[in-house]
Amino acid sequence: MALTAVAVDACPYSSALQLPAFSAKTRLLVIAPHPDDETIANGVLIQRVRAAGGEVKLVLLTAGENNPWPQRWLERRLSIGATDRLRWGQRRHIELGQALRQLDVPLAALQTLGWPDMGVTDVLLRSPARAVEELAAGIRAFCPDIVAMPSIDDRHPDHGSAYVLTQLALAQLSDAPLQLTYLIHGRDGQECLVDVTATPEQAATKLRALEAHRSQMALSGSRMRRLAGRVERYAPVLPALLMSRDVLPWQPAAWLRPLLRLSVVDSSTAQTWPWSQAPLQRDGGGRYRLELPDAAAAGPRFARLACSLPSLWIFDRWGWHEL
Ligand SMILES: [Zn+2]
């Protein structure tokens, strides 16, 4: 198989950078925040698993309905209301079905959670226990041995939060599957990466699946082709790397701090504070350390830094940090 480990020198776990040989027993679960993520980031991995006779399930978090500019363009309308978004989500669902057919994944393998597009972070922060259980139930029902999920470094808020949700959901399971993260928006900060290369036929099939997402190709075809044309590259989630990291990676400027909100979430609770009221201690190096009263609690926990002002820029500036 053409699975190549890269950046081995920087990675202390180079021996872990081997994907298992796929077979009829392989069960790949792909977590996708929006229709098209499955193809852009996983179209070759999915084909390889299917070619070996393995099963693929896709859990789709949102319908991708909050997508106003392509909708304005294709539907020739300026104002977009709730009914219009619903219709757009249905359109994207049909396109996703066509893309999955290209990738040899039956529609029955698709589970949709119907969370709001651009609202996955809200779902997580408002009702973490319910969201985590909903996702965990979908994972449990399929018993995957590989889970592909967005990277924590992805700057699209739905993607970064999808990583956090998936980690919290996986922590509910007794057996952890192999976990791979994929990055679409932003720069990958991971040092351990695995490439899944495509044969010419797989690359052509992936392109046909991409073209099925016509609503997205209409305005952004070249960007979509560029993203999908990259080699599929995954960072394995390595348990040994999940050490306690209660020192935050952020040192925001003083003038920004009144605008910032810090959130901490685990599998059942979420808390948000204005920066000035967050339980932070500053160490001698000027770094901020979270001082949570129940810091010894079991299970993964994540912090998020965000600006409280509304903004036209949809991407996260700071995003999530694994504690
Ligand atoms: Zn997406």
CSV table of N, CA, C and O and ligand atoms in Angstrom, one decimal, residues 34 37 159 185, ligand 1:
chain,number,residue,atom,x,y,z
A,34,HIS,N,-19.5,19.1,7.4
A,34,HIS,CA,-20.3,19.6,6.3
A,34,HIS,C,-20.2,18.6,5.1
A,34,HIS,O,-19.2,18.0,5.0
A,37,ASP,N,-16.7,17.7,3.0
A,37,ASP,CA,-15.5,17.4,3.8
A,37,ASP,C,-15.1,16.0,3.6
A,37,ASP,O,-13.9,15.6,3.5
A,159,HIS,N,-15.1,22.7,12.5
A,159,HIS,CA,-14.1,21.6,12.4
A,159,HIS,C,-13.4,21.4,13.7
A,159,HIS,O,-13.3,20.3,14.2
A,185,HIS,N,-8.8,23.7,6.7
A,185,HIS,CA,-8.5,25.2,6.8
A,185,HIS,C,-7.4,25.5,7.8
A,185,HIS,O,-7.5,25.1,8.9
B,1,ZN,ZN,-16.3,21.6,6.4
